[in-house]
XYZ file of C-alpha atoms in Angstrom:
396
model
C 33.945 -22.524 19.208
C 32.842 -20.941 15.847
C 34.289 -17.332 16.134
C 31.808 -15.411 13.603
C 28.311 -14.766 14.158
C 25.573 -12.578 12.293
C 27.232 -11.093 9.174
C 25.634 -8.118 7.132
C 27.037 -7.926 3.512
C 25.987 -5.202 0.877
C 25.954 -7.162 -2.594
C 26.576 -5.084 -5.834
C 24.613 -5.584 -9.052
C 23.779 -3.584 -12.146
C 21.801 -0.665 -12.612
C 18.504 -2.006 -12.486
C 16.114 -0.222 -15.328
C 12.364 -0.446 -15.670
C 11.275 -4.308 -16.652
C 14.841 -5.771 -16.077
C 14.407 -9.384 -15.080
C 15.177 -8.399 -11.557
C 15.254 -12.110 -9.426
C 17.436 -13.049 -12.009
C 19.314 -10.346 -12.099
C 19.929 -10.432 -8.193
C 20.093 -13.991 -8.292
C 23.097 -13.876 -11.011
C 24.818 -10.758 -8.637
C 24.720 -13.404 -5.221
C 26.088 -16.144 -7.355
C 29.546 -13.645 -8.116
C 29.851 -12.978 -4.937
C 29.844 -16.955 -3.949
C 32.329 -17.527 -6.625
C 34.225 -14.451 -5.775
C 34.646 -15.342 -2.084
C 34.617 -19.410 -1.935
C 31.931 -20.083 -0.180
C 28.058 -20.535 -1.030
C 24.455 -19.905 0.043
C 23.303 -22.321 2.969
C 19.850 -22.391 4.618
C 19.379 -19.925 6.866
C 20.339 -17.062 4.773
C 18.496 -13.894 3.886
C 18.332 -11.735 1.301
C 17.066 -8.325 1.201
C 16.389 -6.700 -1.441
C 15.764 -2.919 -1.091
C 12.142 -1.529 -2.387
C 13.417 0.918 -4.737
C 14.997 -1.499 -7.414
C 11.674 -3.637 -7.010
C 9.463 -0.761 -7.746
C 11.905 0.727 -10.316
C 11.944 -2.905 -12.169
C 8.258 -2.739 -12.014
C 7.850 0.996 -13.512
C 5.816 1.345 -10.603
C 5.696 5.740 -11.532
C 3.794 8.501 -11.202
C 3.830 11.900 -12.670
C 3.075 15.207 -10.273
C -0.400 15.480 -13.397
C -1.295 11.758 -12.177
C -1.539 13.068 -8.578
C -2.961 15.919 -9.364
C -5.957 14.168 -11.505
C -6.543 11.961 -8.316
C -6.824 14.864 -5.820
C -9.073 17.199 -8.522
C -11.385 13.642 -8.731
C -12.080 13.261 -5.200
C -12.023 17.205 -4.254
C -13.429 18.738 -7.193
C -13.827 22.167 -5.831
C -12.700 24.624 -2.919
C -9.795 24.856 -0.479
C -8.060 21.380 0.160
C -6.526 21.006 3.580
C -3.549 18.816 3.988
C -2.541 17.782 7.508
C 0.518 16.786 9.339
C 2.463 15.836 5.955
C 6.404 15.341 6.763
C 9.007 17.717 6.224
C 10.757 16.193 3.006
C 12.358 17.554 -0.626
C 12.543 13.691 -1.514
C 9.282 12.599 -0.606
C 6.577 14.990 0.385
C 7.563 18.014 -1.626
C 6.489 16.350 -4.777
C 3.913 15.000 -3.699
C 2.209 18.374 -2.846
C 3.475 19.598 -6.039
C 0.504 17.325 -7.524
C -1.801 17.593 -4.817
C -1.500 21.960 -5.177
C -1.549 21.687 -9.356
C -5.079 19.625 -8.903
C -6.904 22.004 -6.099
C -8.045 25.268 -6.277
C -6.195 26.967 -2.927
C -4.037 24.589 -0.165
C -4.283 25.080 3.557
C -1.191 23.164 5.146
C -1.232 22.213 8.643
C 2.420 21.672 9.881
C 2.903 19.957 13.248
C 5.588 21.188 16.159
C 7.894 21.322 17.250
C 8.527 18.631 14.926
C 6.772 15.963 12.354
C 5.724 12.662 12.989
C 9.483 11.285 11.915
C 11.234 13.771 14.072
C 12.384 16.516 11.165
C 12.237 19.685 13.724
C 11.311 22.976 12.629
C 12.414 24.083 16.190
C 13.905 22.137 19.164
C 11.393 21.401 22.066
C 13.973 23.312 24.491
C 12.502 26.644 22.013
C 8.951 26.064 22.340
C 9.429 25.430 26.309
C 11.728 28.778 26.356
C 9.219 30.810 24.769
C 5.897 29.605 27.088
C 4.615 27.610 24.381
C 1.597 25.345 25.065
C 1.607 23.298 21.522
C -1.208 21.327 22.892
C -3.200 23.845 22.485
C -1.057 26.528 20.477
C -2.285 27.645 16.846
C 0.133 29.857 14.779
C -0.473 31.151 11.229
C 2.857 31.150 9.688
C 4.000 34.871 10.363
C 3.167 34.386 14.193
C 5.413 31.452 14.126
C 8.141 33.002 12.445
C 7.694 36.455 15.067
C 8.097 34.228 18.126
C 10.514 31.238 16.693
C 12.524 33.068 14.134
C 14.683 30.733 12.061
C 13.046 27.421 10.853
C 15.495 25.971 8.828
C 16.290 22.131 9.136
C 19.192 20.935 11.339
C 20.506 18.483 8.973
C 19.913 20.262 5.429
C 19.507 23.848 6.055
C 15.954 23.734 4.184
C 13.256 26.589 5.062
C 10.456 24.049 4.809
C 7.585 26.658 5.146
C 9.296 28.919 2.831
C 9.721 25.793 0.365
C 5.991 24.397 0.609
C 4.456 27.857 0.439
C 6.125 28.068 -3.030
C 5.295 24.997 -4.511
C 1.836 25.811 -3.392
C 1.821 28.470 -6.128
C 0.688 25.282 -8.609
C -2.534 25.808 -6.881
C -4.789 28.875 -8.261
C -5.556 30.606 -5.359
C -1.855 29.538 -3.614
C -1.191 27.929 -0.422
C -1.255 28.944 2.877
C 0.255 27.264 6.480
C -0.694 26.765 9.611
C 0.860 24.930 12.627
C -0.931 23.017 15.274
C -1.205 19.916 16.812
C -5.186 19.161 16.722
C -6.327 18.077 13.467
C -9.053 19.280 13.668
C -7.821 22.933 13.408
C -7.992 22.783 9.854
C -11.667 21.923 9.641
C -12.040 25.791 10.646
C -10.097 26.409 6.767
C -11.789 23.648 4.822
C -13.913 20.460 5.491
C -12.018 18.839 2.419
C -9.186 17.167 3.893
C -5.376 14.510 2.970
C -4.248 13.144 6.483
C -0.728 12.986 5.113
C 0.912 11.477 8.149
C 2.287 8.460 8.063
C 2.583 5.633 10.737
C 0.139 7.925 12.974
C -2.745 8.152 9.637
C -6.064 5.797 11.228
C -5.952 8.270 14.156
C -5.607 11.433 12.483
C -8.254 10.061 9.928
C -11.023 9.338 13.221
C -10.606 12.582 14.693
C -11.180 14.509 11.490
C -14.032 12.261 10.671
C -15.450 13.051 14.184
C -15.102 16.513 14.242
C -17.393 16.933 10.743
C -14.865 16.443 7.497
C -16.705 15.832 4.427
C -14.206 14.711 2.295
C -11.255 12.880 3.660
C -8.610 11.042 2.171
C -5.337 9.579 3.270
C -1.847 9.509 1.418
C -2.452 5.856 1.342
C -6.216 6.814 -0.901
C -4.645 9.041 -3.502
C -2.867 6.961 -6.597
C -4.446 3.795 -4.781
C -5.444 2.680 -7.951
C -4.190 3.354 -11.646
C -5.031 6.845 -13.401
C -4.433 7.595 -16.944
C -1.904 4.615 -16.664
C 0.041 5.539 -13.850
C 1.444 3.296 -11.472
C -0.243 2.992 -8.120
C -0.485 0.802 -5.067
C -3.130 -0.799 -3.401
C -2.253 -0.785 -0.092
C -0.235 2.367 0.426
C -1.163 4.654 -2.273
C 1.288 7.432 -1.907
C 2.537 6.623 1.111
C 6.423 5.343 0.618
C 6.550 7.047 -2.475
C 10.101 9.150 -3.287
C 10.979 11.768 -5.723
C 12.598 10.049 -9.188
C 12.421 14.121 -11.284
C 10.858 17.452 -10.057
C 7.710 15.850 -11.722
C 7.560 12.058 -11.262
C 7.296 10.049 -8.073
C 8.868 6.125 -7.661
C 6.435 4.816 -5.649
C 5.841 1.814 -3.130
C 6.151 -1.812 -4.976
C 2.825 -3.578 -5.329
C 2.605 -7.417 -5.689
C 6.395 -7.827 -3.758
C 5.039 -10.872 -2.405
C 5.246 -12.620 -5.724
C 8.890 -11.464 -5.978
C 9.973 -12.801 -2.773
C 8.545 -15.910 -3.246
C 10.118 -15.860 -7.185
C 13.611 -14.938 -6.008
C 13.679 -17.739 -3.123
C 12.481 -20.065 -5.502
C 14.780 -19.129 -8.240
C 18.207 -19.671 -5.576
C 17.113 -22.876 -4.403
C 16.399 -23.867 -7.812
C 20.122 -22.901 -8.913
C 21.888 -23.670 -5.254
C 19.550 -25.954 -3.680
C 19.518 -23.540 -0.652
C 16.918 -22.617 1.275
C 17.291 -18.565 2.072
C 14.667 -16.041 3.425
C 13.930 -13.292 1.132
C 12.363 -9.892 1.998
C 12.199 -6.580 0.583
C 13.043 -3.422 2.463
C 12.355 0.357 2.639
C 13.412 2.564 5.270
C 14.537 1.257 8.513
C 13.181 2.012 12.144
C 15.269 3.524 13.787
C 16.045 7.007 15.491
C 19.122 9.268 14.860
C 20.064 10.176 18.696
C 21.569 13.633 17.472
C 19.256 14.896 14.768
C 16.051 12.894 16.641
C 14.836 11.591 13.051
C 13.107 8.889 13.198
C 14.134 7.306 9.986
C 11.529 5.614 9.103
C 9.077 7.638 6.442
C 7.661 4.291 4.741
C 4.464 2.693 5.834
C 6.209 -0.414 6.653
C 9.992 -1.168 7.009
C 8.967 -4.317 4.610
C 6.259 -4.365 2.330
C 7.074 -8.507 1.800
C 8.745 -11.158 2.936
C 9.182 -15.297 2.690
C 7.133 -17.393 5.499
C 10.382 -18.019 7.547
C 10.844 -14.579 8.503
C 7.320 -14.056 10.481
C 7.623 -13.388 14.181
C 9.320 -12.332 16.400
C 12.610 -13.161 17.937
C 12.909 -15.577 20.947
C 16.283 -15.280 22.720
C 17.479 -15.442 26.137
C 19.297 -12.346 27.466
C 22.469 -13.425 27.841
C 24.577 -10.741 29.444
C 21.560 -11.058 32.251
C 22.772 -14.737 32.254
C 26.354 -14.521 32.849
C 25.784 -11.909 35.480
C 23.991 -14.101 37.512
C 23.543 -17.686 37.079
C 26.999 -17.953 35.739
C 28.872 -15.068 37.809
C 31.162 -17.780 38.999
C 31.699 -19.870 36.611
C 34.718 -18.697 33.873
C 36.227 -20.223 30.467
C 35.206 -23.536 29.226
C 32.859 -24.408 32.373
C 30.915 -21.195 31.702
C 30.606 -21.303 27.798
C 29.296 -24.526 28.519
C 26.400 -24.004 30.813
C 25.449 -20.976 28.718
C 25.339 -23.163 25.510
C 23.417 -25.962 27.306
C 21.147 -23.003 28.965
C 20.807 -21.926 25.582
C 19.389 -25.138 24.210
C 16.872 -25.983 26.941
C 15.461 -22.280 26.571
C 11.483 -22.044 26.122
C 9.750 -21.898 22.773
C 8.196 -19.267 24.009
C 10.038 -16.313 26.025
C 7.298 -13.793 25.754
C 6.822 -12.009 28.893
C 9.338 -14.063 30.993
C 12.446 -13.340 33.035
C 15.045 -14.570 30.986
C 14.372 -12.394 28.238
C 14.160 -9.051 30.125
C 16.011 -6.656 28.036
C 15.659 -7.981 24.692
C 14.103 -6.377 21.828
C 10.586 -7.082 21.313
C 10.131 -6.422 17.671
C 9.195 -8.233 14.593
C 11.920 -10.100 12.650
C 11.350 -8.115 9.654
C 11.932 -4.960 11.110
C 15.096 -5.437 12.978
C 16.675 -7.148 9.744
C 14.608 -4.974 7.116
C 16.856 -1.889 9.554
C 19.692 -3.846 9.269
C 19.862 -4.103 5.506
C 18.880 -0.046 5.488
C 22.031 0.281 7.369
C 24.165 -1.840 5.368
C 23.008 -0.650 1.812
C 22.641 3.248 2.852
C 20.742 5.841 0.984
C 23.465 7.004 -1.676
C 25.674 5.723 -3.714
C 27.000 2.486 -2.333
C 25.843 0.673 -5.068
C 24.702 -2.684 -2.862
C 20.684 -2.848 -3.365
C 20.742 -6.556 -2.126
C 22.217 -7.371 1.050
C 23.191 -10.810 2.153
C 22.309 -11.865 6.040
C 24.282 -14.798 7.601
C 24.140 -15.950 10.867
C 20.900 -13.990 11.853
C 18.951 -17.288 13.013
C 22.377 -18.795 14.825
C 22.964 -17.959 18.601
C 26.085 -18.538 21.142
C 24.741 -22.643 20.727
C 25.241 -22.861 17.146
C 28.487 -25.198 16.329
């Protein structure tokens, strides 16, 4: 019996730089590490290639004046009202840098206990302890501090009011904050509102429209399109975006499905293999101690080859053993489960055998994997090699 199964390898390549030939460049990295460790690429193999170097090789940028053009175009006067954004230096900090230096004043409406990702300004066990209803709760930012006290982050010992309320001071008439959990709350501030949630957008977006906005954009509207020769994105605008200076945002690749495709053709061209390719942002996945939710892109992969569509169709094999196979041991029970394992269904959606197995698309769970592998510092691997992901306990 084959001894190894999936395998998860970070790959290290240069520093990639704005319009570096980046297939080839990854392309060249995975073709050291074959020589470096005897072996080569086979069908079945995936690469992932994280979204940063992809956008970076694109000069896919955006100045804090570029967002701040966008927001003055589409709210040319009066208060703007920004609601639910996430509590992030890296990501939304910036962003509001642009969005206060191109309003006149900034209401911002912070939900609690915590964001949409899971950053807490206070633990739920605080809100409970003090007979706090934040269904239906409103606080201006002084109440909040009078009844919760300390708000800085768990993890990086940020004041996050404290923070935003001073980079609101790009704005003319400053910012204020509030903190509730209806949308709508800010409508009594401004009817000019950014939904700047995330994964939870479309339904913040219906209930503002409902209850009377007049102008209301998403994250994913502002910078969805080029101004003054920024870069943009379609699909996701702002959304996925990350700090690159105090004054310039990296944002989301556009057009990654023409790299995926590129880079898989460019291997099989040079190997004659057949690997998946995707490219991946933040993974899905919560932190059990901190309860962040890691993932603060719009998607965990913005593109991917046709082989990695779907979802996963496995038996659950521990269920297996425990039961059809409770009596059986050693070479009689390795080989049922292999030959159960080859007369599984197609299609294991909704049936007993796959109780207990993880529903989710293939992108995601390997898209997480590769977030895992590569990290967010300085390891150095932005491609990560995936072997044995398609195999199961059958595979010779």
């Amino acid at each position: 019996m084959r001894i190894t199964g999936t395998q998860a390898i970070g790959i290290r390549t240069p520093i990639i730089r704005e319009n570096d030939d980046l297939a080839q460049i990854v392309c060249e990295s995975l073709l050291k590490f074959c020589a470096e460790q005897n072996t080569a690429l086979v069908e079945g193999d995936v690469v992932g290639v994280t979204e940063a170097v992809v956008a970076r090789a694109q000069g896919n940028y955006a100045t804090v004046d570029h967002v701040a053009a966008a927001v003055r175009s589409a709210i040319p006067s009066g208060p703007v009202g920004v609601v639910f954004p996430i509590l992030s230096r890296n990501r939304f900090a910036v962003q509001l840098r642009g969005i206060a230096r191109g309003a006149d004043s900034v209401v911002v409406q912070l939900s609690y206990p915590s964001d949409e990702v899971g950053n807490h300004l206070v633990t739920a066990e605080r809100v409970f302890e003090a007979g706090v209803n934040p269904y239906e709760q409103t606080f201006t930012e002084e109440e909040f501090r009078n009844v919760f006290g300390d708000t800085r982050h768990l993890f990086t010992a940020v004041d996050y009011l404290e923070l935003y309320r001073n980079i609101g001071k790009e704005a003319k008439g400053g910012l204020k904050i509030i903190l509730s959990n209806d949308p709508c709350e800010i409508l009594k501030h401004t009817p000019n509102v950014i939904a700047a949630d995330i994964h939870t957008r479309h339904m913040t977006k219906f209930r503002l429209s409902e209850g009377g906005a007049h102008t209301l954009l998403g994250l994913d509207d502002i910078l969805a399109e080029s101004v003054d020769g920024s870069g943009y994105n379609p699909d996701y605008g702002l959304l996925g975006s990350n700090k690159a200076a105090d004054d310039r945002l990296k944002l989301f690749p556009r057009n990654s499905d023409d790299f995926v495709e590129q880079l898989q053709r460019m291997i099989h061209s040079k190997t004659g293999a057949n690997v998946e390719v995707l490219v991946y942002g933040d993974g899905a996945f919560k932190d059990p101690a901190g309860k962040i939710w890691e993932l603060a892109d719009p998607v965990v992969s913005p593109a991917y080859t046709s082989g990695l569509k779907g979802l996963p169709n496995e038996l659950k094999l521990k269920n297996i053993a425990d039961s059809e196979l409770a009596h059986a041991s050693g070479e009689e029970a390795r080989m049922a489960m292999i030959e159960r394992i080859r007369q599984k269904n197609k299609n294991l959606m909704g049936k007993d055998d796959a109780t207990g197995t993880t529903p989710r698309k293939i992108t995601d769970l390997i898209g997480s994997l590769c977030d895992l592998v590569s990290g967010s510092g300085d390891k150095g691997t932005p491609v990560v090699l995936v072997r044995g992901y398609f195999d199961n306990y059958a595979t010779e």
